[in-house]
mmCIF file of C-alpha atoms in Angstrom:
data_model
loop_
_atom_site.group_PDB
_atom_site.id
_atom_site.type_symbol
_atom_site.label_atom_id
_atom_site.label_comp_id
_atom_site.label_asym_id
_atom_site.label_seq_id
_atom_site.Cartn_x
_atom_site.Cartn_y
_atom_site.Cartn_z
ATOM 1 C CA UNK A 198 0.000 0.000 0.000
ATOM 2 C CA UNK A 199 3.042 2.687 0.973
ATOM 3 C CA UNK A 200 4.614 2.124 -2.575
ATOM 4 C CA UNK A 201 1.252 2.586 -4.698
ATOM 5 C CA UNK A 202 0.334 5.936 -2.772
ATOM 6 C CA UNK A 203 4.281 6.892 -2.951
ATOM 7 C CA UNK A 204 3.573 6.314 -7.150
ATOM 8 C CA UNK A 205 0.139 7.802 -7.029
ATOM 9 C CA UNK A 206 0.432 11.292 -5.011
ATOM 10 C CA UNK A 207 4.001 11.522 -7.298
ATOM 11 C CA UNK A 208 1.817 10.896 -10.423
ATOM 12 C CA UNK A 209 -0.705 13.359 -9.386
ATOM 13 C CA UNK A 210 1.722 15.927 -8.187
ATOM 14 C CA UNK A 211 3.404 15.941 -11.710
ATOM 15 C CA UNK A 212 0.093 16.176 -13.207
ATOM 16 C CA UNK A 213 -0.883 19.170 -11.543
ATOM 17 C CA UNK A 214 2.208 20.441 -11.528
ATOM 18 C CA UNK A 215 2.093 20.422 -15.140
ATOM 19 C CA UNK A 216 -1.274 21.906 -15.273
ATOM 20 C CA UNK A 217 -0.639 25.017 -13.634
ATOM 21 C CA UNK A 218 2.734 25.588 -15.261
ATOM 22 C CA UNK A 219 0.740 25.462 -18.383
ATOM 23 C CA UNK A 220 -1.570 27.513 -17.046
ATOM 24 C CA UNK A 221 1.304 30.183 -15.611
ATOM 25 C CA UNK A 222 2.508 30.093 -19.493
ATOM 26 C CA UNK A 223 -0.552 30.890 -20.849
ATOM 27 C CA UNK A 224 -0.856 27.955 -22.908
ATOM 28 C CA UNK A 225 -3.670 28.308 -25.532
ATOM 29 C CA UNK A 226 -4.636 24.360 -24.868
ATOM 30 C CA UNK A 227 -5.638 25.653 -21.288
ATOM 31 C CA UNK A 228 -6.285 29.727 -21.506
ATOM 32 C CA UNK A 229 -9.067 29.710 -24.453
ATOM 33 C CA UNK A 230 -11.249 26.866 -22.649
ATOM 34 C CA UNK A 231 -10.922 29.557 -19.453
ATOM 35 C CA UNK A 232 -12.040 32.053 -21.767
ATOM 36 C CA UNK A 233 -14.987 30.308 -22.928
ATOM 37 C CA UNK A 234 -15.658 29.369 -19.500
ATOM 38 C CA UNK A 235 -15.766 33.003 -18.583
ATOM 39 C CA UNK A 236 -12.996 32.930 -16.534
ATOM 40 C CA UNK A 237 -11.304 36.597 -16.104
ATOM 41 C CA UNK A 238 -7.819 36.554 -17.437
ATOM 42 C CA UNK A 239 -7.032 38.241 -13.805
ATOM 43 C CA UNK A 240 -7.906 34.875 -11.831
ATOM 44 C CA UNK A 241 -5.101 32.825 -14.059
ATOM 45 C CA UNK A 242 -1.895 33.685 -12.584
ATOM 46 C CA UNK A 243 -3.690 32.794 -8.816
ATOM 47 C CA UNK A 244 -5.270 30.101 -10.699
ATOM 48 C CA UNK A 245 -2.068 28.922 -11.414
ATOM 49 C CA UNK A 246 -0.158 29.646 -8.093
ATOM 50 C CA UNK A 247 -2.602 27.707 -5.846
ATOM 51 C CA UNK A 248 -2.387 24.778 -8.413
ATOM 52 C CA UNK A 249 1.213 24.769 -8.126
ATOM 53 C CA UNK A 250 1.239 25.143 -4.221
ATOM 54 C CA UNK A 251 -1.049 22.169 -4.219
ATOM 55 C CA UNK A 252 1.064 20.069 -6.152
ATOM 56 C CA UNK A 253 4.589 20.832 -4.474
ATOM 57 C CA UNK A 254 2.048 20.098 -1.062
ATOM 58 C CA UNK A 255 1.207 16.510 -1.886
ATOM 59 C CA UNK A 256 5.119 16.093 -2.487
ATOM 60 C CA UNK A 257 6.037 17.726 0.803
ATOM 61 C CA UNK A 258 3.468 15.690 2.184
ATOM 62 C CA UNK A 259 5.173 12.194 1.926
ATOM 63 C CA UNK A 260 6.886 13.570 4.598
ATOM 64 C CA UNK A 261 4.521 15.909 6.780
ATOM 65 C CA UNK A 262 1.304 14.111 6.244
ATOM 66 C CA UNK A 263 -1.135 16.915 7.390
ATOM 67 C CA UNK A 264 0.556 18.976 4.630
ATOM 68 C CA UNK A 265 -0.572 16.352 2.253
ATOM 69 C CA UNK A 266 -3.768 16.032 3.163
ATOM 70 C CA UNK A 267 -4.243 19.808 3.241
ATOM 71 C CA UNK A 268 -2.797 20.212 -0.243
ATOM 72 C CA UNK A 269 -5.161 16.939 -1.440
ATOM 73 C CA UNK A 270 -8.196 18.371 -0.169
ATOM 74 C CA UNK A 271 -7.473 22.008 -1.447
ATOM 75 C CA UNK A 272 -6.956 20.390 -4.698
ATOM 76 C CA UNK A 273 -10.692 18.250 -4.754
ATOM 77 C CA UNK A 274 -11.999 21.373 -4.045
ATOM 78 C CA UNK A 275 -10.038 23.583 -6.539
ATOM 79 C CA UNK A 276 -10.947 20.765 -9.413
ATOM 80 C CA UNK A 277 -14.663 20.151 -8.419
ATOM 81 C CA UNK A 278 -14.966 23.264 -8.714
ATOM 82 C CA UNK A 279 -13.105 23.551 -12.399
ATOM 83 C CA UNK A 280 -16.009 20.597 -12.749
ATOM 84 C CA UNK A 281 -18.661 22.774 -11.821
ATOM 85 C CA UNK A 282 -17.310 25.728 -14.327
ATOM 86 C CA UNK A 283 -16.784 24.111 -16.912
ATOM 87 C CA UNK A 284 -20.539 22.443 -16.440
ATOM 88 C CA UNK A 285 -21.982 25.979 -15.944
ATOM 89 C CA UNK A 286 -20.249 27.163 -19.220
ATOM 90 C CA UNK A 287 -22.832 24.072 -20.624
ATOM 91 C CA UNK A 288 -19.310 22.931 -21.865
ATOM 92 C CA UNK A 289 -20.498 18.660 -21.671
ATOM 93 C CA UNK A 290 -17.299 17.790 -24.057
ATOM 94 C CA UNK A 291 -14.790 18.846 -21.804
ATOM 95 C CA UNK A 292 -16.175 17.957 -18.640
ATOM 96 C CA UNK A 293 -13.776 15.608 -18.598
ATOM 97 C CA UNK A 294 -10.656 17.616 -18.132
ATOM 98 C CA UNK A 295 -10.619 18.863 -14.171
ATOM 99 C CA UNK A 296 -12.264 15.384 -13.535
ATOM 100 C CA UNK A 297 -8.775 13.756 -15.557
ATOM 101 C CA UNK A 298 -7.093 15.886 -12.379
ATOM 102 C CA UNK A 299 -9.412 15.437 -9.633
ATOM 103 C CA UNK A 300 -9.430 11.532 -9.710
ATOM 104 C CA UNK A 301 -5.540 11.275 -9.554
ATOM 105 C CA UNK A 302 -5.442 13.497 -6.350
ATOM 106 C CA UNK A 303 -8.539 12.328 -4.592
ATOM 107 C CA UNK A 304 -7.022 8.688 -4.996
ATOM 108 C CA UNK A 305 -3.263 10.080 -3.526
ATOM 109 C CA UNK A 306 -5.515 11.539 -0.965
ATOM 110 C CA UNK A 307 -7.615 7.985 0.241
ATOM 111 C CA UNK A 308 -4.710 6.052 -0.595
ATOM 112 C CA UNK A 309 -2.623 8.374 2.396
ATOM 113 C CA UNK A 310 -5.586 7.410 4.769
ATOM 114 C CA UNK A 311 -5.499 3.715 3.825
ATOM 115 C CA UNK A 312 -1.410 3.597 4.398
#
């Protein structure tokens, strides 16, 4: 159990991690869905920033565990509500993006209960 949520939360870290530096370099593939979300181009760069912090948290927390679980649970909430956006925007097709990021951390996150 220790080695698969070691490989998960460093899966999920890198996933996110990669998310918001996308995000932080304005990468079309991720800035025009915000902009047909409605998202103002002035949330992005805290967007971004609070994605990052949560992923460097689920790294730091292999070692503190209550940063961890802070970061994993800041995270489900940041990508549910990404979910609820993007289903708001009545944008069905790419519901499937934020959920592509949620599962990986809420997994990390139940997986550091279980060990």
């Amino acid at each position: 159990m220790e080695t698969a949520y070691v490989v998960v939360t460093v899966v999920a870290a890198l996933w996110v991690g990669f998310s918001a530096f996308s995000l932080l370099r304005r990468a079309a593939f991720v800035v025009d869905p915000l902009v047909d979300y409605g998202v103002p181009e002035s949330w992005w760069t805290p967007l971004g920033v609070a994605k990052a912090a949560g992923a460097i948290g689920l790294v730091v927390g292999l070692w503190v565990p209550v940063v961890g679980v802070a970061a994993g649970v800041g995270l489900i909430l940041y990508f549910t509500g990404a979910v609820v956006t993007v289903l708001r925007a009545r944008s069905y097709k790419t519901v499937a993006f934020p959920v592509l990021y949620l599962v990986p951390v809420a997994v990390a996150l139940g997986l550091g209960f279980a060990a």
